[in-house]
Coordinates of C-alpha atoms in Angstrom, one line a residue:
X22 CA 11.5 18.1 17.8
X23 CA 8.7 20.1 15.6
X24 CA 11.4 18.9 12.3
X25 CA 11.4 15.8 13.1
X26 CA 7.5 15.3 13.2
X27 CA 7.2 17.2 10.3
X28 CA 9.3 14.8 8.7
X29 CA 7.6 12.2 9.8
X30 CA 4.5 13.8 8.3
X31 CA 6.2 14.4 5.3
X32 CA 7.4 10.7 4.6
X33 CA 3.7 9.1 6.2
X34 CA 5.6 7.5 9.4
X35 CA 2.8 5.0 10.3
X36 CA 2.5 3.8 6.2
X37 CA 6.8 3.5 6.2
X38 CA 5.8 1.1 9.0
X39 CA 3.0 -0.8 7.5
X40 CA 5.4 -1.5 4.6
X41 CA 8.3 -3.0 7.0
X42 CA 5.6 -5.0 8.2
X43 CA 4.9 -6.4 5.2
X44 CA 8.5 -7.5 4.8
X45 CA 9.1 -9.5 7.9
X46 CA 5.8 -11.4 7.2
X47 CA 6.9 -12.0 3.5
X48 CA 10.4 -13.4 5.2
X49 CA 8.7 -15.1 7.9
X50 CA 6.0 -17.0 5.7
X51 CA 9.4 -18.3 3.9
X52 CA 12.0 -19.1 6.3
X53 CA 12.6 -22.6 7.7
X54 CA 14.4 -21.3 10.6
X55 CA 14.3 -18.0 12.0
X56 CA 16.5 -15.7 10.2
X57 CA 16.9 -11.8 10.9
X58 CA 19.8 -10.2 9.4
X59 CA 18.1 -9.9 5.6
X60 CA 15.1 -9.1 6.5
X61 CA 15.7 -6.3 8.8
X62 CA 17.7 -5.1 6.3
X63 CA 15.3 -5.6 3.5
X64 CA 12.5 -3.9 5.9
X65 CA 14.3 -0.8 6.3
X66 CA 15.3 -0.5 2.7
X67 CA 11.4 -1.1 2.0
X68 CA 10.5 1.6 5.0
X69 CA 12.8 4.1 3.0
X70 CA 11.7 3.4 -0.3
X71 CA 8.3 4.2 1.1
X72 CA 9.3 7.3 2.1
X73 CA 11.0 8.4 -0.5
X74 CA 8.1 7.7 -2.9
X75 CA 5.9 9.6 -0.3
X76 CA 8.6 12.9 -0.5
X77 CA 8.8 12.9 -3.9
X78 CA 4.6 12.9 -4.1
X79 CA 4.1 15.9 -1.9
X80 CA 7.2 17.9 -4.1
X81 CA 5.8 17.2 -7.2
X82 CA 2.0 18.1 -5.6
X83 CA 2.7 20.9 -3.6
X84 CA -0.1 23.6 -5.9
X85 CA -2.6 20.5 -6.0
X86 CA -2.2 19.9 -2.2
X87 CA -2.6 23.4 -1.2
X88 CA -6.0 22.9 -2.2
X89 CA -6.4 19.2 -1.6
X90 CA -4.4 18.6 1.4
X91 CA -3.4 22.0 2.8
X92 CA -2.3 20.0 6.1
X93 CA 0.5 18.5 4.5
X94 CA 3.6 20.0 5.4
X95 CA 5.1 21.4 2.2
X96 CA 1.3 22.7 1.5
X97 CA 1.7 24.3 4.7
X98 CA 5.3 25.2 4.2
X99 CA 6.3 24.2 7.2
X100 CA 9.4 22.0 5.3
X101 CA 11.2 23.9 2.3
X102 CA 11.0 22.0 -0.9
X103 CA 15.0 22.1 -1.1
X104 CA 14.7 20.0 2.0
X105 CA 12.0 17.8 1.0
X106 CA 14.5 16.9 -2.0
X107 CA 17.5 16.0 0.6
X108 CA 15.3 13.9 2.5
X109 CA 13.7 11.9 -0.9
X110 CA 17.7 10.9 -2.0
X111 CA 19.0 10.4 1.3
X112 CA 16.1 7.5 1.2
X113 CA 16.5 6.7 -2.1
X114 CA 20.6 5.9 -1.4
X115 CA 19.8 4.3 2.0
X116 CA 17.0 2.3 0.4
X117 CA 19.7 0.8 -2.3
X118 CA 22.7 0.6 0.3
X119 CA 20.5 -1.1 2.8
X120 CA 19.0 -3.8 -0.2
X121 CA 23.1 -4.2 -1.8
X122 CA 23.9 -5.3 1.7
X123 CA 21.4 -8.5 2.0
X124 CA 21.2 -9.5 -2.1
X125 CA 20.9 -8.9 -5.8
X126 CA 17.5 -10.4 -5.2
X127 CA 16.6 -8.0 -3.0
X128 CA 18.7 -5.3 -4.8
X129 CA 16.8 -5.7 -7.7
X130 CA 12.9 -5.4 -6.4
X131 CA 14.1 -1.9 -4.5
X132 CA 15.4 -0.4 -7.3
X133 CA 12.0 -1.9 -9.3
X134 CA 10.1 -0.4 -6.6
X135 CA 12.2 3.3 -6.9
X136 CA 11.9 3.4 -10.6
X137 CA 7.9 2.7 -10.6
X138 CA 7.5 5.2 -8.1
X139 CA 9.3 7.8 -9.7
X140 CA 7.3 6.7 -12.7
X141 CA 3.9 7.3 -10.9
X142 CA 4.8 9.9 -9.2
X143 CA 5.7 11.3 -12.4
X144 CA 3.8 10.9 -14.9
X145 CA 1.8 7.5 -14.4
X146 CA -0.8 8.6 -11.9
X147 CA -2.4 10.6 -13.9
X148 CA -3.5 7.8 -16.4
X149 CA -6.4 6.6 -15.1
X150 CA -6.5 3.4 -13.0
X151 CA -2.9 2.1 -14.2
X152 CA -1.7 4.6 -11.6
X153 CA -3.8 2.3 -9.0
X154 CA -2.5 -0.7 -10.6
X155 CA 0.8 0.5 -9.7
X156 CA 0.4 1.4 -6.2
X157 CA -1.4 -2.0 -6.0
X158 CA 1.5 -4.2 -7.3
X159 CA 4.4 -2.2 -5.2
X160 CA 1.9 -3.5 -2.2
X161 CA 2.3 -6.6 -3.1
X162 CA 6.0 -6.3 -3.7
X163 CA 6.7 -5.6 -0.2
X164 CA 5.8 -9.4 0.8
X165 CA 7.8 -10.9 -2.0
X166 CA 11.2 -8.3 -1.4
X167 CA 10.6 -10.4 2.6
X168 CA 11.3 -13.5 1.1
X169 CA 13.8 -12.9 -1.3
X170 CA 16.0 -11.4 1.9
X171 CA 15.9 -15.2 3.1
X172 CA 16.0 -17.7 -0.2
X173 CA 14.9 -16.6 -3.7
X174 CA 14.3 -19.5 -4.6
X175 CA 11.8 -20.4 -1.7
X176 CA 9.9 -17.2 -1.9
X177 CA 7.8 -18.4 -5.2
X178 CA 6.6 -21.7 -3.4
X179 CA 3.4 -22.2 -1.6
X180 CA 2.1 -21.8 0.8
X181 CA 4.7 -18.5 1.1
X182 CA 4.7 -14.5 0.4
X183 CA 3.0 -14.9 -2.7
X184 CA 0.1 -15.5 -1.1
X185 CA 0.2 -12.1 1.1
X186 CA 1.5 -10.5 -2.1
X187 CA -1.5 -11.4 -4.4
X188 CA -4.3 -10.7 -1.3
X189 CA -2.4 -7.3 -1.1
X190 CA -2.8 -6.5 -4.7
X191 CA -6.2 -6.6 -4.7
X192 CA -7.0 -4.9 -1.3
X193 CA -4.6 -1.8 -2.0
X194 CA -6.3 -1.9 -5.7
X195 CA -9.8 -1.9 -4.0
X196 CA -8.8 0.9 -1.6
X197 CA -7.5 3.0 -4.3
X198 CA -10.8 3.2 -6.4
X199 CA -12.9 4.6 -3.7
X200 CA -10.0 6.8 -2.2
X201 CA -10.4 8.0 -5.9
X202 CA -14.5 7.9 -5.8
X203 CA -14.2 9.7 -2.1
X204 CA -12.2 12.7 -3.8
X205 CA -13.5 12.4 -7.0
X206 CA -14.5 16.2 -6.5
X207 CA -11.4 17.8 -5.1
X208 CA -9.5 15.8 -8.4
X209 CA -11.5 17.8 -10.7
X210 CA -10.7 20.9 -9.2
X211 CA -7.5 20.4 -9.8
X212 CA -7.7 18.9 -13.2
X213 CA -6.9 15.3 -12.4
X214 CA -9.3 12.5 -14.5
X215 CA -9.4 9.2 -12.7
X216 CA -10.9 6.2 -13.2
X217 CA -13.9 6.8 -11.8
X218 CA -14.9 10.2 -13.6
X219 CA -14.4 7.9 -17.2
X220 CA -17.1 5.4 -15.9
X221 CA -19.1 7.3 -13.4
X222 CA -18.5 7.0 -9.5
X223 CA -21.6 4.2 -9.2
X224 CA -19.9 1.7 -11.7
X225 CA -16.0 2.3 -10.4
X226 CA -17.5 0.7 -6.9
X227 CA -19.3 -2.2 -8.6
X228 CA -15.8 -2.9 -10.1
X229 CA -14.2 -2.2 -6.4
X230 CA -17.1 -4.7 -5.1
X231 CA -16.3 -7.1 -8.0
X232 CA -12.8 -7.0 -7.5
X233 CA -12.9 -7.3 -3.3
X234 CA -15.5 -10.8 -4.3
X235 CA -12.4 -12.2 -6.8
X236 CA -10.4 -11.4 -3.6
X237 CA -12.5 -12.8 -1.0
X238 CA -12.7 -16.6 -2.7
X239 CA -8.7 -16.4 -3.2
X240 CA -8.4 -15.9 0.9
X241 CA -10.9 -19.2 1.2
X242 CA -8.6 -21.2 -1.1
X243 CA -6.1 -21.8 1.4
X244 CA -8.4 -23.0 4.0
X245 CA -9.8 -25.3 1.4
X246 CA -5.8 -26.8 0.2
X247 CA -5.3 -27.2 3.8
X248 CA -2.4 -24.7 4.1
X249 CA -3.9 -22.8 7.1
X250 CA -5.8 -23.4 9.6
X251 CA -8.8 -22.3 12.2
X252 CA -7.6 -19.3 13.9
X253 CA -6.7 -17.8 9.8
X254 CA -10.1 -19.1 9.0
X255 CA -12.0 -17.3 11.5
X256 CA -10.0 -13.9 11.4
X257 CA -10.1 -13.9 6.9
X258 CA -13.0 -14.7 6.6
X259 CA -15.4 -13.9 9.6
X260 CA -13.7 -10.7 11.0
X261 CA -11.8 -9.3 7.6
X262 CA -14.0 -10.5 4.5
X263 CA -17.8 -10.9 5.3
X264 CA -17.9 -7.4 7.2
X265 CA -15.9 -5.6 4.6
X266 CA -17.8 -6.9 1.9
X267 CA -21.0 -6.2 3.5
X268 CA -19.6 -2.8 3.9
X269 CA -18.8 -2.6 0.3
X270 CA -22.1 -3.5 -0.5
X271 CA -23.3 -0.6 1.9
X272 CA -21.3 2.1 0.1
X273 CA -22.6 0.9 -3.2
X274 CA -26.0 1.7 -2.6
X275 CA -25.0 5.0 -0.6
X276 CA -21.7 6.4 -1.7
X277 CA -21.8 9.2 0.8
X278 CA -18.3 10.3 1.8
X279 CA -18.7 9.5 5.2
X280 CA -19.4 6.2 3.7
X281 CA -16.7 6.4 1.5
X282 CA -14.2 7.3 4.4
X283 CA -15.2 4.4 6.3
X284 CA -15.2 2.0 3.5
X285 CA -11.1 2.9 2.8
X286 CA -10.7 3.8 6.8
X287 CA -12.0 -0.2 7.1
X288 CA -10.0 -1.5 4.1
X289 CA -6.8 -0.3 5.9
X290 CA -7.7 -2.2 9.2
X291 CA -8.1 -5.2 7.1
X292 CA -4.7 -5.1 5.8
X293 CA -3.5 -4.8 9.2
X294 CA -5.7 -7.8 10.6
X295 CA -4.8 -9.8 7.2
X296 CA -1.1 -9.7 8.0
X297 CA -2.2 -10.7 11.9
X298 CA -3.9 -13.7 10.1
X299 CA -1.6 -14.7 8.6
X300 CA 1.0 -14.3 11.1
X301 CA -0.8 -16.5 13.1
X302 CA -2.1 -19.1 10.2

């Protein structure tokens, strides 16, 4: 039992899920009628590709989140790095087998998705804010790989999963710039220059602010083309935007890291109420 949650640790369970969720509302903002077989398919290939991404992270960090993180597992050693490995292709293959088995569509965005995070995990998040640009677009991703599991051709009209997809980009993007504000001092410790040590932590959260504004007038412009209705209205803009940009606002002029932990702590509850409205829109 003790493995098992460590592995669960290991691969971030509860994010794994996040992303399957992402899937079936990708698929479900495309279908005509309900369909399930490619998209469960297509959510567990995303769930894996998530977790592989999330072993390979920790293997490659292991020194940096012994100072970091020590609570992670392999900080901790409570899961060998031989076994980390194992678990990372044993996603990796079950990722591909599970996308080869709905379509080359599909296919083809998972083993996008592997290659960028091996990428990142690699070399690319060290480059300053392209590695948040990159976490940002595989976000996004998530909701397109749902509809390609039901008609590929569908999945690039509106209203569909390129609407989720693009509202994703920018929240995950958002998120990542004051994650990196909030440990802007453990990352020099350790050697790591982000984005906001180039341009000073006060102006990487204007951009964060700037960038959650761009974001909140793209969630208005489907009220305003009539593609959704009341119920998205009131949960976008009323529950998820004002209060979050409000807060934004808040951690601008006092970027404190309790601040700082609320400000990404609330960013993650808006990606969860975002995909609840549009579930419901």
């Amino acid at each position: 039992m003790r493995v098992v949650l460590d592995i669960f640790r290991l691969i971030r369970f509860f994010n794994c899920l996040l992303t399957m969720m992402a899937v079936w509302v990708g698929a479900y903002m495309t279908w005509g009628d309900p369909i399930y077989y490619g998209p469960l398919l297509a959510s567990v290939a995303a769930f894996l590709v998530c977790a592989c991404g999330n072993c390979v992270n920790d293997l490659l960090d292991v020194e940096i989140d012994r100072v970091n993180y020590p609570h992670r597992v392999l900080a901790e050693g409570r899961l060998s790095k031989k076994f980390a490995v194992v678990v990372a292709v044993v996603c990796a293959l079950g990722a591909l087998i599970a996308a080869i088995s709905v379509n080359w569509s599909v296919t083809t965005v998972v083993g996008l998705a592997l290659v960028m995070l091996i990428a990142y995990n690699f070399k690319l998040k060290r480059v300053p804010l392209l590695g948040n640009v990159i976490i940002a677009v595989l976000s996004g991703l998530t909701f397109i790989t749902g509809g390609l599991a039901i008609n590929t051709a569908w999945t690039w009209e509106l209203p569909g999963p390129l609407i989720p997809a693009l509202f994703a980009v920018f929240l995950y993007l958002v998120r990542e710039i004051l994650k990196d504000v909030e440990g802007i001092d453990r990352d020099r410790r350790v050697g790591i220059r982000t984005f906001p040590q180039i341009i000073e932590p006060r102006s990487a959260l204007a951009t964060a602010l700037v960038l959650f504004g761009v974001l909140v007038v793209l969630t208005i412009v489907p009220v305003l083309v009539g593609w959704f209705g009341s119920v998205y209205k009131i949960i976008t803009v009323y529950i998820i935007d004002l209060p979050l940009l409000a807060l934004l606002i808040l951690i601008w002029g006092n970027p404190s890291p309790r601040m700082l932990a609320i400000g990404t702590f609330g960013l993650k509850v808006g990606m969860v109420l975002g995909i609840v409205a549009l579930v419901l829109a």
